[in-house]
């Protein structure tokens, strides 16, 4: 048996004369979708697989399809004779364009056998001289394949060897997806051995020293793996010491390392190449001269064996010295290695004479987290799920590591400035924290955050930009937006579309054992951001805005509302208790008509008025016809039900209409305290949130409305029954219904560790008439509505919820405005998703 090793991702060219068995070999060893046959493509473009005049077009299409497959990371096999150098050159070019390795598998059989097979095929009409010419071309091919760029060449001679061959797939050296960490990723060391030792110790590593006291390895009690991003050498005081420690950790399996451009330059020098001793290489060579001669050889072998980049943790993490674009990740080519080592430049130089780096991270949209170094920066900054952790230790900055998956940064200061930088390390960042750029939010964007990730389509971003730029409050004050809320699963209880039984079952299935049922106030969602001192607070007094970021009433009414809230917070003692000078509250403002009066008049009242005017007149006409002996009983019954439904519909929306004058008649129902200056509060249970809301009500009972609730143990049927009766009473009295939430709080997670729905709404039977129409309870309509799909709505709610939690964390952590705005903007963009608005 002959084993053919080929990379898992490659362009495989089968090479052989007609009749050598290439197609049979392809069918035996590869999936049909992996094989691109030149005959098949001739058939596609010319309706005749033997039409040689169509070969140019056929191969044009074949190369196009091969490129699409390789771009998607799929193994591709080309079944053609591939005997001509120009044909093979085209395949090598396609492979290089997509940074994969070209592989050749040559099949050689005796010419007599090839001719016998060819003669037996009715679709082969050429003569034996053509086959003889193919054999001559094949013999010339053997010595050319490697020179032409094929990285692996396998030659199978004879039928027995061909039939006994087995394919074995090789992972690329950079593919270490099986390693899930946890990792400690260390930035550019540049010979700063003492700082590296200090950083490892701070990260919890235990150093292993040789008889001379030199660190030669390190172990972590928690089994973590270190990953060095390269540039271990040059400029610093002890490059050999850094190499000795890193090499020992890698040899022991405690670390991985990718090469930096400085290692590559050192390797060329150690191999006798003509290299200029600049940028710290002279210092490294002098330090190595003091080491045993064998050490330099060990260093050369170590550097020579380093892989350009690593793909780790199932493809979720990529480490490369200078970073790596998405299309290069997990690929192998000269340009991939060059990008990983040096990055990309614009061709310009800055005022210090240094090359201007192309800002690839600003355009990055990949799902993998990319960690890199190469370009020193005063502070690590997350940009589109990438982070540079070179904080210029050798220039007097810090040596930094990123804990993964925790995304925690750990650093130690440099002992001194070991090498004067050409560009000052403390140069101002590219833009102030408070500056927003249009490119931060336009186009199709991938947003990564601690609670997940999502892609914002360009059209959704455009819709959000329209709202943000024209109607929303100042971005400094737009710190959070509430997620959409999905209803509970559709009920099968007779006459009900939504019922508490399904809400309880939904959370029980997710592993939740305790929920809180909160009265659902029928008003308008209001986010209240209030400063303790209007003139001195960080938010200029604060803001009151809607769930789409618009000012709620506008000045001066919003200012008056904020003053009432500010006073209530003070009377309740929350400023001191929470040790904060601002608070962010999630609330409902009542009545509904205070904000939605125009909507009620135009969308709901007009329907009710029309029904109340038309249906009694229709009944009178039906009664008159019946009096003349016409049997209209069924029609009259149906019309009577419609009249009663319209009356119930009108009563439903009228329950949420009340007279207001300014803030007179307006009340506010807070139900969550989201964040303050020292902390965000999603981890607090809903009992804590509602207790604070009760204290605000006690402080200003005329303005702050309490939220009635029930806490339910989902293992207790009696508790569920009591909460259901409470819900029936609420809705019978005209209430909208209730919201069921995991009692543990906004950041509650399922038994599998995923975020839970922050709340599901369970709306009353009569309230739903406003949403679905007066006659929605008719059996046929109710049966149709029960087919509604909730999956998209629930997915949207979870995505927005995760973004909101990330925005709260960023707010409290003092993240730059652009980062906070990116998260809030993404929530608003999600609202453009095509979801049934009635859900």
mmCIF file of C-alpha atoms in Angstrom, residues 223-364:
data_model
loop_
_atom_site.group_PDB
_atom_site.id
_atom_site.type_symbol
_atom_site.label_atom_id
_atom_site.label_comp_id
_atom_site.label_asym_id
_atom_site.label_seq_id
_atom_site.Cartn_x
_atom_site.Cartn_y
_atom_site.Cartn_z
ATOM 1 C CA UNK A 223 -2.361 23.928 32.792
ATOM 2 C CA UNK A 224 -2.372 27.144 30.786
ATOM 3 C CA UNK A 225 -0.308 27.460 27.590
ATOM 4 C CA UNK A 226 1.827 30.483 26.783
ATOM 5 C CA UNK A 227 1.876 31.860 23.247
ATOM 6 C CA UNK A 228 4.662 34.222 22.179
ATOM 7 C CA UNK A 229 3.773 36.617 19.346
ATOM 8 C CA UNK A 230 7.377 36.902 18.148
ATOM 9 C CA UNK A 231 10.138 39.502 18.313
ATOM 10 C CA UNK A 232 11.755 37.767 21.259
ATOM 11 C CA UNK A 233 15.123 39.258 20.316
ATOM 12 C CA UNK A 234 16.981 42.507 19.546
ATOM 13 C CA UNK A 235 17.299 45.850 21.319
ATOM 14 C CA UNK A 236 16.942 44.480 24.864
ATOM 15 C CA UNK A 237 19.636 43.478 27.386
ATOM 16 C CA UNK A 238 19.321 39.670 27.264
ATOM 17 C CA UNK A 239 18.032 38.168 24.027
ATOM 18 C CA UNK A 240 19.781 34.828 24.722
ATOM 19 C CA UNK A 241 18.033 34.599 28.094
ATOM 20 C CA UNK A 242 14.649 35.235 26.505
ATOM 21 C CA UNK A 243 15.358 32.662 23.805
ATOM 22 C CA UNK A 244 16.527 30.074 26.339
ATOM 23 C CA UNK A 245 13.309 30.421 28.339
ATOM 24 C CA UNK A 246 10.963 30.513 25.336
ATOM 25 C CA UNK A 247 12.725 27.621 23.595
ATOM 26 C CA UNK A 248 12.547 25.546 26.762
ATOM 27 C CA UNK A 249 8.839 26.228 27.221
ATOM 28 C CA UNK A 250 8.114 25.329 23.600
ATOM 29 C CA UNK A 251 10.205 22.133 23.785
ATOM 30 C CA UNK A 252 8.373 21.091 26.961
ATOM 31 C CA UNK A 253 4.980 21.663 25.377
ATOM 32 C CA UNK A 254 4.188 24.557 27.707
ATOM 33 C CA UNK A 255 4.243 27.240 25.020
ATOM 34 C CA UNK A 256 3.767 28.009 21.366
ATOM 35 C CA UNK A 257 5.661 30.649 19.455
ATOM 36 C CA UNK A 258 5.250 32.397 16.131
ATOM 37 C CA UNK A 259 8.167 34.192 14.485
ATOM 38 C CA UNK A 260 8.606 37.926 14.357
ATOM 39 C CA UNK A 261 10.443 39.879 11.725
ATOM 40 C CA UNK A 262 13.406 40.224 14.096
ATOM 41 C CA UNK A 263 13.744 36.435 14.420
ATOM 42 C CA UNK A 264 13.708 36.128 10.649
ATOM 43 C CA UNK A 265 16.455 38.685 10.292
ATOM 44 C CA UNK A 266 18.486 36.949 13.001
ATOM 45 C CA UNK A 267 18.103 33.598 11.214
ATOM 46 C CA UNK A 268 19.421 35.055 7.968
ATOM 47 C CA UNK A 269 22.436 36.433 9.810
ATOM 48 C CA UNK A 270 23.132 33.133 11.581
ATOM 49 C CA UNK A 271 23.090 31.392 8.200
ATOM 50 C CA UNK A 272 25.760 33.703 6.872
ATOM 51 C CA UNK A 273 23.595 35.973 4.789
ATOM 52 C CA UNK A 274 24.573 39.594 4.220
ATOM 53 C CA UNK A 275 22.372 41.369 6.769
ATOM 54 C CA UNK A 276 22.758 44.899 8.086
ATOM 55 C CA UNK A 277 23.311 45.003 11.853
ATOM 56 C CA UNK A 278 20.570 47.543 12.546
ATOM 57 C CA UNK A 279 17.471 47.821 14.742
ATOM 58 C CA UNK A 280 19.109 45.975 17.641
ATOM 59 C CA UNK A 281 20.588 43.032 15.722
ATOM 60 C CA UNK A 282 24.125 44.144 16.567
ATOM 61 C CA UNK A 283 23.323 43.889 20.290
ATOM 62 C CA UNK A 284 21.826 40.420 19.834
ATOM 63 C CA UNK A 285 24.850 39.150 17.897
ATOM 64 C CA UNK A 286 27.173 40.483 20.586
ATOM 65 C CA UNK A 287 25.127 38.750 23.294
ATOM 66 C CA UNK A 288 25.085 35.465 21.358
ATOM 67 C CA UNK A 289 28.882 35.656 20.953
ATOM 68 C CA UNK A 290 29.154 35.179 24.721
ATOM 69 C CA UNK A 291 27.134 31.942 24.547
ATOM 70 C CA UNK A 292 28.489 28.474 23.620
ATOM 71 C CA UNK A 293 28.740 27.932 19.872
ATOM 72 C CA UNK A 294 26.083 25.244 19.985
ATOM 73 C CA UNK A 295 23.547 27.699 21.339
ATOM 74 C CA UNK A 296 23.492 29.759 18.136
ATOM 75 C CA UNK A 297 22.837 26.593 16.145
ATOM 76 C CA UNK A 298 19.988 25.696 18.491
ATOM 77 C CA UNK A 299 18.514 29.169 18.042
ATOM 78 C CA UNK A 300 18.737 28.886 14.253
ATOM 79 C CA UNK A 301 16.994 25.512 14.292
ATOM 80 C CA UNK A 302 14.302 26.848 16.635
ATOM 81 C CA UNK A 303 13.557 29.925 14.528
ATOM 82 C CA UNK A 304 13.629 27.917 11.312
ATOM 83 C CA UNK A 305 10.936 25.617 12.721
ATOM 84 C CA UNK A 306 8.508 28.394 13.694
ATOM 85 C CA UNK A 307 5.199 28.575 11.821
ATOM 86 C CA UNK A 308 3.967 31.900 10.443
ATOM 87 C CA UNK A 309 0.779 31.890 12.533
ATOM 88 C CA UNK A 310 -1.463 29.642 14.575
ATOM 89 C CA UNK A 311 -5.183 28.985 14.318
ATOM 90 C CA UNK A 312 -6.360 27.850 17.752
ATOM 91 C CA UNK A 313 -9.466 26.996 19.773
ATOM 92 C CA UNK A 314 -11.561 25.579 16.975
ATOM 93 C CA UNK A 315 -10.742 28.519 14.717
ATOM 94 C CA UNK A 316 -11.836 31.128 17.264
ATOM 95 C CA UNK A 317 -8.318 32.455 17.923
ATOM 96 C CA UNK A 318 -5.497 33.443 15.549
ATOM 97 C CA UNK A 319 -2.037 34.533 16.711
ATOM 98 C CA UNK A 320 0.389 36.135 14.258
ATOM 99 C CA UNK A 321 3.226 38.556 14.835
ATOM 100 C CA UNK A 322 1.869 41.408 12.704
ATOM 101 C CA UNK A 323 -1.753 40.220 12.575
ATOM 102 C CA UNK A 324 -3.567 38.405 9.792
ATOM 103 C CA UNK A 325 -6.479 39.205 7.514
ATOM 104 C CA UNK A 326 -9.390 36.790 7.519
ATOM 105 C CA UNK A 327 -8.693 35.416 4.046
ATOM 106 C CA UNK A 328 -5.124 34.451 5.072
ATOM 107 C CA UNK A 329 -6.011 32.591 8.263
ATOM 108 C CA UNK A 330 -5.180 28.896 8.083
ATOM 109 C CA UNK A 331 -3.524 29.298 4.673
ATOM 110 C CA UNK A 332 0.049 28.639 3.591
ATOM 111 C CA UNK A 333 1.950 30.756 1.071
ATOM 112 C CA UNK A 334 4.760 33.229 0.832
ATOM 113 C CA UNK A 335 2.478 36.231 1.017
ATOM 114 C CA UNK A 336 0.640 34.837 4.044
ATOM 115 C CA UNK A 337 3.958 34.445 5.827
ATOM 116 C CA UNK A 338 5.054 37.930 4.740
ATOM 117 C CA UNK A 339 1.847 39.497 6.067
ATOM 118 C CA UNK A 340 2.134 37.580 9.347
ATOM 119 C CA UNK A 341 5.727 38.789 9.787
ATOM 120 C CA UNK A 342 5.603 42.352 8.509
ATOM 121 C CA UNK A 343 1.974 43.359 8.066
ATOM 122 C CA UNK A 344 1.073 45.654 5.217
ATOM 123 C CA UNK A 345 2.200 49.198 4.508
ATOM 124 C CA UNK A 346 0.737 51.996 2.441
ATOM 125 C CA UNK A 347 4.048 52.755 0.733
ATOM 126 C CA UNK A 348 4.327 56.051 2.641
ATOM 127 C CA UNK A 349 6.561 57.079 5.520
ATOM 128 C CA UNK A 350 5.636 59.160 8.549
ATOM 129 C CA UNK A 351 7.447 62.165 9.989
ATOM 130 C CA UNK A 352 9.910 59.819 11.715
ATOM 131 C CA UNK A 353 10.823 58.085 8.467
ATOM 132 C CA UNK A 354 9.003 54.893 9.454
ATOM 133 C CA UNK A 355 6.632 53.055 7.097
ATOM 134 C CA UNK A 356 2.943 53.842 7.529
ATOM 135 C CA UNK A 357 1.101 50.634 8.399
ATOM 136 C CA UNK A 358 -2.068 49.878 6.496
ATOM 137 C CA UNK A 359 -4.913 49.767 9.064
ATOM 138 C CA UNK A 360 -6.093 46.255 8.191
ATOM 139 C CA UNK A 361 -7.708 45.811 11.614
ATOM 140 C CA UNK A 362 -10.157 48.641 10.869
ATOM 141 C CA UNK A 363 -11.486 46.592 7.971
ATOM 142 C CA UNK A 364 -11.398 43.227 9.744
#
